[in-house]
């Protein structure tokens, strides 16, 4: 009997929960600290999937697809239309993202993984996505299927468990409102580098500076994050922002309460994407200040966002003990 790919229904919740629990347990086996299971993992799965079915007009579009074979569900795929951050032009509209929580039972037919992903792609394209993204743990079972379908790495998420407890960081201090203009100027360089890496995906919005300025001023009022600058004789040479992890990075079954994220990070020593600058220790100090801030808040692990082609930044992260954990792949549909 050929497998059937269809939208998930309320009656599928128990089997979907079984598949997603098995999926979460696979990640947990890779790194029990980073991918901790929530104590109420199954209940969270049911609530999350059910809410997506019951509320199709939520703030962003999401879709659950299932693969049915021989009278049972053997696969599940989850996708969303990802809102474009306000500092980017988003000429292509919201990209479609095939989320990390896709899973196929080991005893299912070989073709089901491919069939599920193709169905998710077609659904996202019909919803208007011109750019497709796909997430996978590094070395995950879906990763090779993405390669076959024409995806290439776009962004890598590096992770570290066991954070630094350093207290002194030369030339690094807490950011203030007086630093915002310097942070915006450094961010403009950061955005230029991103644009050079991928001209379409990271094309800056025409009002990126003013939008980022407003966001930095807002961020300084948020109590869940820490902002730092690298200050060289009154000149901002770099900035780093650390904050709690979000459900966008972690599937529902995992406990993200002890995980931080460093997304916005830039220092002039990594402006050249291929070669690390001579004063790399200044960038290490800046980064580790953000890392230590999450440790003081009780976090055990950190995820760091890094473009896959930014070799100097990758080298800096590896120097500090970070290892690849997740990769977002990209594909542009005509």
Short mmCIF file of C-alpha atoms in Angstrom, two decimals:
data_model
loop_
_atom_site.label_atom_id
_atom_site.label_comp_id
_atom_site.label_asym_id
_atom_site.label_seq_id
_atom_site.Cartn_x
_atom_site.Cartn_y
_atom_site.Cartn_z
CA UNK A 1 0.00 0.00 0.00
CA UNK A 2 1.35 3.42 -0.99
CA UNK A 3 1.72 5.97 1.83
CA UNK A 4 -0.68 8.90 2.06
CA UNK A 5 0.44 12.41 2.97
CA UNK A 6 -2.29 14.61 4.44
CA UNK A 7 -2.98 17.37 6.97
CA UNK A 8 -3.00 16.26 10.59
CA UNK A 9 -6.40 15.99 12.24
CA UNK A 10 -7.49 16.12 15.87
CA UNK A 11 -7.97 12.34 15.86
CA UNK A 12 -4.25 11.99 15.03
CA UNK A 13 -3.03 13.67 18.22
CA UNK A 14 -2.06 10.52 20.10
CA UNK A 15 -0.04 9.11 17.21
CA UNK A 16 1.52 12.50 16.41
CA UNK A 17 2.53 12.80 20.06
CA UNK A 18 4.17 9.36 19.88
CA UNK A 19 6.17 10.36 16.81
CA UNK A 20 7.24 13.71 18.23
CA UNK A 21 8.28 12.13 21.53
CA UNK A 22 10.46 9.64 19.62
CA UNK A 23 11.89 12.57 17.67
CA UNK A 24 12.68 14.50 20.87
CA UNK A 25 14.30 11.44 22.45
CA UNK A 26 16.66 11.16 19.44
CA UNK A 27 17.83 14.74 19.99
CA UNK A 28 18.10 14.19 23.71
CA UNK A 29 20.41 11.22 23.05
CA UNK A 30 22.71 13.50 21.01
CA UNK A 31 23.09 16.05 23.83
CA UNK A 32 21.11 15.42 27.04
CA UNK A 33 21.89 18.89 28.41
CA UNK A 34 21.07 21.02 25.39
CA UNK A 35 18.04 18.93 24.40
CA UNK A 36 16.57 18.31 27.85
CA UNK A 37 13.08 16.88 27.81
CA UNK A 38 10.37 18.86 29.52
CA UNK A 39 8.68 17.05 32.41
CA UNK A 40 5.35 17.58 30.66
CA UNK A 41 6.68 16.94 27.15
CA UNK A 42 3.78 14.86 25.84
CA UNK A 43 1.15 17.25 27.22
CA UNK A 44 2.98 20.20 25.66
CA UNK A 45 3.04 18.43 22.30
CA UNK A 46 -0.68 17.77 22.38
CA UNK A 47 -1.46 21.34 23.40
CA UNK A 48 0.81 22.87 20.77
CA UNK A 49 -0.32 20.72 17.85
CA UNK A 50 -3.97 21.02 18.84
CA UNK A 51 -3.69 24.81 19.06
CA UNK A 52 -2.24 24.96 15.54
CA UNK A 53 -5.20 22.97 14.23
CA UNK A 54 -7.80 24.99 16.10
CA UNK A 55 -6.40 28.43 15.31
CA UNK A 56 -5.49 28.68 11.62
CA UNK A 57 -5.65 32.50 11.81
CA UNK A 58 -2.87 32.86 14.41
CA UNK A 59 -0.12 35.50 14.11
CA UNK A 60 1.83 33.23 11.74
CA UNK A 61 0.82 30.35 9.49
CA UNK A 62 1.86 26.85 10.49
CA UNK A 63 1.01 23.43 9.14
CA UNK A 64 1.31 19.87 10.41
CA UNK A 65 1.42 17.10 7.82
CA UNK A 66 1.37 13.38 8.54
CA UNK A 67 2.31 10.28 6.55
CA UNK A 68 -0.12 7.37 6.87
CA UNK A 69 0.85 3.85 5.87
CA UNK A 70 -0.77 0.49 6.57
CA UNK A 71 -3.37 2.07 8.85
CA UNK A 72 -0.98 4.02 11.10
CA UNK A 73 0.96 7.25 11.13
CA UNK A 74 4.65 6.76 10.38
CA UNK A 75 5.79 10.33 9.79
CA UNK A 76 5.13 13.96 10.66
CA UNK A 77 6.33 17.30 9.26
CA UNK A 78 5.89 20.78 10.68
CA UNK A 79 6.25 24.03 8.74
CA UNK A 80 5.64 27.74 9.27
CA UNK A 81 5.74 30.98 7.33
CA UNK A 82 8.54 32.82 9.08
CA UNK A 83 8.00 36.56 9.68
CA UNK A 84 10.77 38.71 8.17
CA UNK A 85 12.75 40.63 10.83
CA UNK A 86 12.08 44.37 10.43
CA UNK A 87 15.71 45.27 9.64
CA UNK A 88 15.63 43.18 6.44
CA UNK A 89 13.92 44.11 3.17
CA UNK A 90 12.07 40.82 2.77
CA UNK A 91 11.46 41.44 -0.94
CA UNK A 92 10.66 37.75 -1.30
CA UNK A 93 7.96 37.80 1.40
CA UNK A 94 7.85 35.49 4.43
CA UNK A 95 10.08 32.44 3.85
CA UNK A 96 8.70 29.01 4.49
CA UNK A 97 10.51 27.10 7.22
CA UNK A 98 10.37 23.34 7.59
CA UNK A 99 10.88 23.02 11.31
CA UNK A 100 13.20 20.73 13.23
CA UNK A 101 10.31 18.62 14.60
CA UNK A 102 9.92 16.40 11.52
CA UNK A 103 10.20 12.67 12.09
CA UNK A 104 9.77 9.37 10.27
CA UNK A 105 9.45 6.03 12.07
CA UNK A 106 12.45 3.74 11.46
CA UNK A 107 10.26 0.91 10.10
CA UNK A 108 8.48 3.05 7.49
CA UNK A 109 9.01 2.85 3.71
CA UNK A 110 12.19 4.49 2.43
CA UNK A 111 10.35 7.08 0.33
CA UNK A 112 8.26 8.60 3.13
CA UNK A 113 10.85 11.15 4.27
CA UNK A 114 11.15 12.46 0.72
CA UNK A 115 7.37 12.44 0.20
CA UNK A 116 6.75 14.35 3.44
CA UNK A 117 9.30 17.04 2.64
CA UNK A 118 8.03 17.47 -0.92
CA UNK A 119 4.48 17.84 0.43
CA UNK A 120 5.67 20.42 2.97
CA UNK A 121 7.50 22.33 0.20
CA UNK A 122 4.43 22.32 -2.06
CA UNK A 123 2.20 23.48 0.78
CA UNK A 124 4.54 26.36 1.65
CA UNK A 125 4.85 27.37 -1.99
CA UNK A 126 1.07 27.41 -2.35
CA UNK A 127 0.98 29.63 0.76
CA UNK A 128 3.22 32.12 -1.03
CA UNK A 129 6.76 31.21 0.07
CA UNK A 130 9.43 31.93 -2.56
CA UNK A 131 12.31 31.06 -0.26
CA UNK A 132 12.28 27.74 1.56
CA UNK A 133 14.28 27.04 4.72
CA UNK A 134 14.75 23.69 6.41
CA UNK A 135 16.13 22.99 9.89
CA UNK A 136 18.04 19.93 11.03
CA UNK A 137 20.31 18.90 13.85
CA UNK A 138 23.78 18.49 12.40
CA UNK A 139 24.03 15.05 10.90
CA UNK A 140 20.29 14.47 11.35
CA UNK A 141 18.38 12.00 9.24
CA UNK A 142 16.63 14.72 7.21
CA UNK A 143 19.84 16.54 6.34
CA UNK A 144 20.79 14.32 3.39
CA UNK A 145 17.26 14.58 2.04
CA UNK A 146 17.58 18.37 2.04
CA UNK A 147 20.76 18.05 -0.02
CA UNK A 148 18.96 15.82 -2.53
CA UNK A 149 16.18 18.40 -2.83
CA UNK A 150 18.64 21.20 -3.62
CA UNK A 151 19.08 22.92 -0.25
CA UNK A 152 22.40 24.43 0.84
CA UNK A 153 23.49 25.52 4.34
CA UNK A 154 22.53 29.09 5.25
CA UNK A 155 22.84 29.45 9.02
CA UNK A 156 24.53 27.31 11.63
CA UNK A 157 23.61 27.31 15.31
CA UNK A 158 26.55 26.56 17.55
CA UNK A 159 26.03 25.32 21.09
CA UNK A 160 27.99 25.08 24.31
CA UNK A 161 27.15 23.55 27.67
CA UNK A 162 29.17 24.62 30.70
CA UNK A 163 29.44 28.38 30.43
CA UNK A 164 32.32 30.59 31.47
CA UNK A 165 32.27 32.15 34.92
CA UNK A 166 34.84 34.83 34.14
CA UNK A 167 34.13 38.16 35.79
CA UNK A 168 36.62 40.55 34.21
CA UNK A 169 36.62 41.39 30.53
CA UNK A 170 39.04 44.14 29.45
CA UNK A 171 37.41 46.84 27.31
CA UNK A 172 33.95 45.27 27.72
CA UNK A 173 31.14 46.98 29.62
CA UNK A 174 27.38 47.09 29.85
CA UNK A 175 25.79 49.05 27.02
CA UNK A 176 23.96 52.31 27.77
CA UNK A 177 21.73 54.59 25.71
CA UNK A 178 24.80 56.65 24.87
CA UNK A 179 26.19 53.59 23.06
CA UNK A 180 23.19 53.06 20.78
CA UNK A 181 24.55 55.14 17.89
CA UNK A 182 27.83 53.20 18.03
CA UNK A 183 25.97 49.88 18.16
CA UNK A 184 23.87 50.90 15.14
CA UNK A 185 27.03 51.83 13.21
CA UNK A 186 28.60 48.45 14.03
CA UNK A 187 25.33 46.74 13.10
CA UNK A 188 25.41 48.45 9.70
CA UNK A 189 28.78 46.79 9.03
CA UNK A 190 27.33 43.49 10.27
CA UNK A 191 24.37 43.83 7.92
CA UNK A 192 26.65 44.69 5.00
CA UNK A 193 28.62 41.49 5.59
CA UNK A 194 25.43 39.45 5.80
CA UNK A 195 24.23 41.00 2.56
CA UNK A 196 27.50 40.04 0.88
CA UNK A 197 27.03 36.46 2.09
CA UNK A 198 23.49 36.17 0.71
CA UNK A 199 22.23 39.13 -1.33
CA UNK A 200 18.57 38.16 -1.31
CA UNK A 201 17.96 36.69 2.11
CA UNK A 202 19.90 39.30 4.10
CA UNK A 203 19.15 42.38 2.01
CA UNK A 204 18.80 45.24 4.53
CA UNK A 205 15.60 47.25 4.80
CA UNK A 206 15.96 50.84 3.60
CA UNK A 207 15.12 51.99 7.15
CA UNK A 208 17.29 49.37 8.84
CA UNK A 209 19.36 51.87 10.85
CA UNK A 210 16.37 53.66 12.38
CA UNK A 211 14.56 50.38 13.04
CA UNK A 212 17.61 48.84 14.70
CA UNK A 213 18.11 52.04 16.71
CA UNK A 214 14.57 51.77 18.03
CA UNK A 215 15.03 48.10 18.85
CA UNK A 216 18.27 48.74 20.76
CA UNK A 217 16.63 51.44 22.85
CA UNK A 218 13.76 49.05 23.54
CA UNK A 219 16.15 46.18 24.34
CA UNK A 220 17.84 48.27 27.01
CA UNK A 221 14.54 48.28 28.91
CA UNK A 222 13.98 44.50 28.75
CA UNK A 223 14.95 42.68 31.91
CA UNK A 224 15.49 39.25 30.34
CA UNK A 225 18.60 40.21 28.34
CA UNK A 226 22.06 41.71 28.62
CA UNK A 227 23.75 44.10 26.18
CA UNK A 228 27.50 44.63 26.05
CA UNK A 229 29.88 46.74 24.01
CA UNK A 230 33.57 46.45 23.32
CA UNK A 231 34.92 49.93 23.97
CA UNK A 232 38.31 50.99 22.64
CA UNK A 233 39.06 54.53 23.84
CA UNK A 234 35.45 55.59 23.53
CA UNK A 235 34.79 53.86 20.21
CA UNK A 236 32.34 50.95 20.01
CA UNK A 237 34.25 48.15 18.28
CA UNK A 238 31.57 45.52 18.77
CA UNK A 239 28.39 44.56 20.57
CA UNK A 240 26.77 41.41 21.93
CA UNK A 241 23.24 40.69 23.12
CA UNK A 242 22.29 37.57 25.07
CA UNK A 243 18.71 36.58 25.87
CA UNK A 244 16.60 33.51 26.64
CA UNK A 245 15.98 30.84 24.00
CA UNK A 246 12.66 30.87 22.16
CA UNK A 247 10.38 28.10 20.83
CA UNK A 248 11.54 28.95 17.30
CA UNK A 249 14.87 27.26 18.07
CA UNK A 250 13.60 24.34 20.16
CA UNK A 251 10.73 21.96 19.43
CA UNK A 252 7.93 21.82 21.99
CA UNK A 253 9.01 18.71 23.99
CA UNK A 254 12.26 20.31 25.16
CA UNK A 255 12.88 22.31 28.31
CA UNK A 256 14.39 25.61 27.18
CA UNK A 257 14.36 27.27 30.61
CA UNK A 258 18.14 26.90 31.01
CA UNK A 259 19.22 27.84 27.48
CA UNK A 260 20.31 31.27 26.30
CA UNK A 261 20.80 32.62 22.80
CA UNK A 262 23.38 35.02 21.40
CA UNK A 263 21.95 36.22 18.10
CA UNK A 264 23.19 39.78 17.70
CA UNK A 265 26.98 39.66 17.94
CA UNK A 266 29.57 41.55 15.95
CA UNK A 267 33.14 42.72 16.41
CA UNK A 268 35.42 44.41 13.89
CA UNK A 269 37.93 41.53 14.06
CA UNK A 270 35.47 39.29 12.19
CA UNK A 271 34.55 41.85 9.50
CA UNK A 272 36.63 39.81 7.04
CA UNK A 273 34.53 36.65 6.77
CA UNK A 274 37.51 34.44 5.92
CA UNK A 275 40.33 35.71 8.17
CA UNK A 276 40.14 36.47 11.88
CA UNK A 277 41.64 39.84 12.82
CA UNK A 278 44.79 40.18 14.92
CA UNK A 279 43.04 41.35 18.11
CA UNK A 280 40.79 38.29 18.33
CA UNK A 281 41.00 38.27 22.12
CA UNK A 282 38.95 41.48 22.21
CA UNK A 283 36.13 39.65 20.43
CA UNK A 284 36.51 36.66 22.75
CA UNK A 285 36.19 38.94 25.78
CA UNK A 286 33.06 40.56 24.36
CA UNK A 287 31.46 37.24 23.53
CA UNK A 288 32.34 35.63 26.83
CA UNK A 289 30.87 38.60 28.71
CA UNK A 290 27.53 37.80 27.06
CA UNK A 291 28.02 34.10 27.81
CA UNK A 292 28.87 34.74 31.47
CA UNK A 293 25.76 36.90 31.82
CA UNK A 294 23.59 33.92 30.89
CA UNK A 295 25.52 31.75 33.37
CA UNK A 296 24.77 34.26 36.12
CA UNK A 297 21.10 34.01 35.18
CA UNK A 298 21.25 30.26 35.74
CA UNK A 299 21.56 29.01 32.15
CA UNK A 300 23.48 25.80 31.49
CA UNK A 301 23.78 26.13 27.69
CA UNK A 302 23.84 28.70 24.90
CA UNK A 303 22.94 28.66 21.22
CA UNK A 304 24.76 31.08 18.90
CA UNK A 305 23.51 32.09 15.47
CA UNK A 306 26.18 32.20 12.75
CA UNK A 307 25.97 32.31 8.93
CA UNK A 308 27.35 29.08 7.47
CA UNK A 309 29.77 30.98 5.21
CA UNK A 310 31.24 33.26 7.91
CA UNK A 311 34.45 31.32 8.50
CA UNK A 312 36.15 33.84 10.80
CA UNK A 313 33.14 33.90 13.12
CA UNK A 314 32.96 30.11 13.10
CA UNK A 315 36.65 29.94 13.96
CA UNK A 316 36.11 32.32 16.86
CA UNK A 317 33.24 30.20 18.21
CA UNK A 318 35.18 26.97 17.90
CA UNK A 319 38.09 28.62 19.70
CA UNK A 320 35.69 29.20 22.63
CA UNK A 321 34.47 25.60 22.71
CA UNK A 322 31.27 25.88 20.67
CA UNK A 323 30.17 23.02 18.42
CA UNK A 324 27.67 22.82 15.59
CA UNK A 325 24.19 21.83 16.77
CA UNK A 326 21.62 22.91 14.16
CA UNK A 327 21.77 23.96 10.53
CA UNK A 328 19.21 25.96 8.59
CA UNK A 329 19.33 25.19 4.88
CA UNK A 330 17.97 27.37 2.07
CA UNK A 331 16.41 26.80 -1.33
CA UNK A 332 14.97 29.41 -3.69
CA UNK A 333 12.02 28.39 -5.81
CA UNK A 334 11.46 30.16 -9.11
#
